[in-house]
PDB file of C-alpha atoms in Angstrom:
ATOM      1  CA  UNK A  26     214.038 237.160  39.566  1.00 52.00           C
ATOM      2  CA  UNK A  27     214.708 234.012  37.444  1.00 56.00           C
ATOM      3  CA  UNK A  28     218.496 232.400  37.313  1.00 60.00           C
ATOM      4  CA  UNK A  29     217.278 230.184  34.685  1.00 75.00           C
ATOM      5  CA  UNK A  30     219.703 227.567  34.753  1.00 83.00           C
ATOM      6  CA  UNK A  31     218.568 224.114  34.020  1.00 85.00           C
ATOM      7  CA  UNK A  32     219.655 221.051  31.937  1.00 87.00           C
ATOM      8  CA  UNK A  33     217.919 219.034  29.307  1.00 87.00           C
ATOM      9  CA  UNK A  34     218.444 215.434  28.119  1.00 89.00           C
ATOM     10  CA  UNK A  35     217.379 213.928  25.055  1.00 86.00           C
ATOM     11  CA  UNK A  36     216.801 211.050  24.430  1.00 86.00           C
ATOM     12  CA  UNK A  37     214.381 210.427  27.372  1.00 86.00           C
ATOM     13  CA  UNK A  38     214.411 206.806  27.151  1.00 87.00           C
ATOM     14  CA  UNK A  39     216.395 204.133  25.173  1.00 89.00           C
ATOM     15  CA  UNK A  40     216.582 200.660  24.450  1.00 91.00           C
ATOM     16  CA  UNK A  41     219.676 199.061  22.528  1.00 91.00           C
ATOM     17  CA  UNK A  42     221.082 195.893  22.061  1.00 94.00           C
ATOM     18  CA  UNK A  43     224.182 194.339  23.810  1.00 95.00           C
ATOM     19  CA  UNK A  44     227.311 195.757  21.636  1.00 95.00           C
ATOM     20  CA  UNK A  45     225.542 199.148  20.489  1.00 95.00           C
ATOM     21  CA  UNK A  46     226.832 202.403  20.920  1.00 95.00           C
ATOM     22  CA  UNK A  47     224.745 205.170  22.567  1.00 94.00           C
ATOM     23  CA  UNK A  48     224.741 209.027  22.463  1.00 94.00           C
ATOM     24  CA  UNK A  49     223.143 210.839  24.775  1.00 94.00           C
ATOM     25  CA  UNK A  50     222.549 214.286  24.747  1.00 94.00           C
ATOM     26  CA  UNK A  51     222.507 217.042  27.593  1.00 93.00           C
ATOM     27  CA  UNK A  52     221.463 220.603  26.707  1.00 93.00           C
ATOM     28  CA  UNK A  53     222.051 223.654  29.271  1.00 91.00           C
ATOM     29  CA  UNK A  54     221.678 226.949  29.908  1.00 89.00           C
ATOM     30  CA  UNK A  55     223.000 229.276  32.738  1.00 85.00           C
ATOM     31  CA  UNK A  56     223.730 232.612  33.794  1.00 81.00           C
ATOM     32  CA  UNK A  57     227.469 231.705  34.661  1.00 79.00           C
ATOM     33  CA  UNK A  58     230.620 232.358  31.846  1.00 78.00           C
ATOM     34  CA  UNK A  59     231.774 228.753  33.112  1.00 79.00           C
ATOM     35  CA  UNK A  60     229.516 225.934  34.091  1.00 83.00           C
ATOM     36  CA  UNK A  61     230.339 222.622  35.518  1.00 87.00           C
ATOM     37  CA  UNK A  62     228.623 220.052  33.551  1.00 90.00           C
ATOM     38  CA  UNK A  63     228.394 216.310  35.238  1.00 92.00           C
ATOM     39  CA  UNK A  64     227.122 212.863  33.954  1.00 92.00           C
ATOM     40  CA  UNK A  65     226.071 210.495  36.756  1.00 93.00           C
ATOM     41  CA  UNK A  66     224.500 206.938  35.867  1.00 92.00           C
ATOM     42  CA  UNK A  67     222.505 204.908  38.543  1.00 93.00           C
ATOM     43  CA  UNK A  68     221.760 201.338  38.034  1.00 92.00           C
ATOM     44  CA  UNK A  69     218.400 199.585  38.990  1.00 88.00           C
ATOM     45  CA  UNK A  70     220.018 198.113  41.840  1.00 86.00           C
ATOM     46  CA  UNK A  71     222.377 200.094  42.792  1.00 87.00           C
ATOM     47  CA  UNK A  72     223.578 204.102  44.396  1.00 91.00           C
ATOM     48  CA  UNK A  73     224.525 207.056  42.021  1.00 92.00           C
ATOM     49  CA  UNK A  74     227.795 206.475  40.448  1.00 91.00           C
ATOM     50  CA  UNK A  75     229.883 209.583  38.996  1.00 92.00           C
ATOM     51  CA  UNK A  76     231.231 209.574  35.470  1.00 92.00           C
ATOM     52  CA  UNK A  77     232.347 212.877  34.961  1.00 90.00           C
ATOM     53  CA  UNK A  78     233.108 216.100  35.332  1.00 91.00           C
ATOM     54  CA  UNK A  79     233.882 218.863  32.475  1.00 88.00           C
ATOM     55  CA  UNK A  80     233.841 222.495  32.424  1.00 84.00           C
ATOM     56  CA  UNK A  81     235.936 224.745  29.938  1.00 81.00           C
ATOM     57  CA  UNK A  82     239.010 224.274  31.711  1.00 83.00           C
ATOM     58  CA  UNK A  83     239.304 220.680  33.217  1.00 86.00           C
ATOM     59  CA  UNK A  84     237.459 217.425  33.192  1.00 85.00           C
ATOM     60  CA  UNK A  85     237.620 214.584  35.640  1.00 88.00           C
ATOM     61  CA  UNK A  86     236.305 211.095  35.020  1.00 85.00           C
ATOM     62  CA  UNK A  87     235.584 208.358  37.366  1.00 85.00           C
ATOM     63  CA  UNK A  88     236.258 204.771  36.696  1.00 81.00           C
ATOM     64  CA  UNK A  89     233.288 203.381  34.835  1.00 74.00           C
ATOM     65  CA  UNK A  90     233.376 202.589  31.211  1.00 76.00           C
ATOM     66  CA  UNK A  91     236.908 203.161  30.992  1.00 77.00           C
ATOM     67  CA  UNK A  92     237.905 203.155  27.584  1.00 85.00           C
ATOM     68  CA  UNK A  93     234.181 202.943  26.100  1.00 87.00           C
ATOM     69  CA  UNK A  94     232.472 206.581  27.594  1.00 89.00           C
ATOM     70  CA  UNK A  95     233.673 209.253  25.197  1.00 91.00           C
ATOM     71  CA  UNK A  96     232.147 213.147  25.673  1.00 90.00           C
ATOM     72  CA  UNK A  97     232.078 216.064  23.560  1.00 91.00           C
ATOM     73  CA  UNK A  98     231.606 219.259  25.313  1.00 88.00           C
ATOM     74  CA  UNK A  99     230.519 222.176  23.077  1.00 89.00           C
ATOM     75  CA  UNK A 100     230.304 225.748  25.946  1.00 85.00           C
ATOM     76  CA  UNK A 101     229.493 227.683  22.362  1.00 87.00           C
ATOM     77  CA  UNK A 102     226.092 225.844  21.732  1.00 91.00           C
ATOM     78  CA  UNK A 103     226.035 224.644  25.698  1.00 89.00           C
ATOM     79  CA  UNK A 104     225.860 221.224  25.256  1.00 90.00           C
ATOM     80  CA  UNK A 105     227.616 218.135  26.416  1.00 91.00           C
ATOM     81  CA  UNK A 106     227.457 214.591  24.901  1.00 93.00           C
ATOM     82  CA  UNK A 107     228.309 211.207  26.049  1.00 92.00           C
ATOM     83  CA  UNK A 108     229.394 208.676  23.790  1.00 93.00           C
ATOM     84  CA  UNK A 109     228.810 205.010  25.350  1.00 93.00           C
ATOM     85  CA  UNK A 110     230.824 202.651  22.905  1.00 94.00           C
ATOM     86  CA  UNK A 111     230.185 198.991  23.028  1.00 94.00           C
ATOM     87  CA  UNK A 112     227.368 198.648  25.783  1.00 93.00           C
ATOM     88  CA  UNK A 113     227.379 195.940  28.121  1.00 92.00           C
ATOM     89  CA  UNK A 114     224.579 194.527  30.273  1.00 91.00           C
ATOM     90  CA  UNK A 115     225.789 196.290  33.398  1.00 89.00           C
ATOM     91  CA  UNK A 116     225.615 199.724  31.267  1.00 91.00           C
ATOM     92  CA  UNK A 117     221.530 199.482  31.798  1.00 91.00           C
ATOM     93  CA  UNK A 118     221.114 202.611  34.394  1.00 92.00           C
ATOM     94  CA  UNK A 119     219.752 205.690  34.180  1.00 93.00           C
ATOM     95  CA  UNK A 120     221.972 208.638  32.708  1.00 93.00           C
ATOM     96  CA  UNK A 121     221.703 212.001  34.409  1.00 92.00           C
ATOM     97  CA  UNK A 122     223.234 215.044  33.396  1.00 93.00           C
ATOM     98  CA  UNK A 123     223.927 218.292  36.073  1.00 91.00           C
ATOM     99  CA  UNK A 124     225.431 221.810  36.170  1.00 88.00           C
ATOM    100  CA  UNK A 125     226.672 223.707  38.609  1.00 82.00           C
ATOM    101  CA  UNK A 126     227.646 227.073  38.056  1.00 62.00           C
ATOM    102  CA  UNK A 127     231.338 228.463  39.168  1.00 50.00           C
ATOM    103  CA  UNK A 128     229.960 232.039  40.232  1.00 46.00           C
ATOM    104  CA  UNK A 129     228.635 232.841  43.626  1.00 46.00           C
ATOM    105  CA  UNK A 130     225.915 235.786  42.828  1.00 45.00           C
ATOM    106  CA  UNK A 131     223.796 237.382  45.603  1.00 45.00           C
ATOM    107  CA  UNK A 132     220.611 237.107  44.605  1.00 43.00           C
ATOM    108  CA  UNK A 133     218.928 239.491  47.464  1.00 44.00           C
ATOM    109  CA  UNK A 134     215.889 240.945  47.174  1.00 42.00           C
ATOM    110  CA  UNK A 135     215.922 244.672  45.819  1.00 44.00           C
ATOM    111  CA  UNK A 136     216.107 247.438  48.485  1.00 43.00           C
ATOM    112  CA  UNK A 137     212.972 249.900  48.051  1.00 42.00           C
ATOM    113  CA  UNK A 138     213.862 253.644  49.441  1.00 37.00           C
ATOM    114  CA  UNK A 139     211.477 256.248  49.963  1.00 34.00           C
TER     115      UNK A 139
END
């Protein structure tokens, strides 16, 4: 019995010069009618720092990149992109995207009667 949920980001790796805008690109699937998608970035010197949080209802940022981190979140096609405007130096990290379904299932194994 497979739940099958799972992310995918594209591109895997990127370089860009001070002042370019980036896109990244987070695929997902899941069994759940409303999915929590996250983007977290950690630096190379530095702990996991949250950027946001969407799902079809609400979204909640944190306080990086304010005013530069733009997302587009798409629940038909299951996909959520981030928009970094104007990088900086201290945007160099790496990007990671999550999901977290909203439904609790029981996921038991089956009951065999003779």
């Amino acid at each position: 019995l497979c739940r099958c949920d799972s992310v995918s980001q594209t591109p895997a790796a990127i370089k860009v010069n001070e002042g370019d805008d980036v896109l990244l690109f987070c695929n997902y699937t899941t069994t759940s009618n409303n999915a929590y998608l996250y983007w977290y970035r950690q630096p190379s010197n530095g702990s996991v720092q949250f950027l946001l949080q969407k799902d079809q209802y609400s979204e909640k940022t944190g306080n990086f990149l304010l005013g530069r981190l733009f997302w587009n979140f798409d629940p038909v096609n299951r996909t959520i992109k981030l928009n970094v405007l104007s990088t900086e130096l201290t945007d160099s990290a790496v990007y990671y995207c999550a999901l977290r379904p909203t439904e609790n299932e029981n996921w038991a194994d089956p009951v065999q009667k003779l």
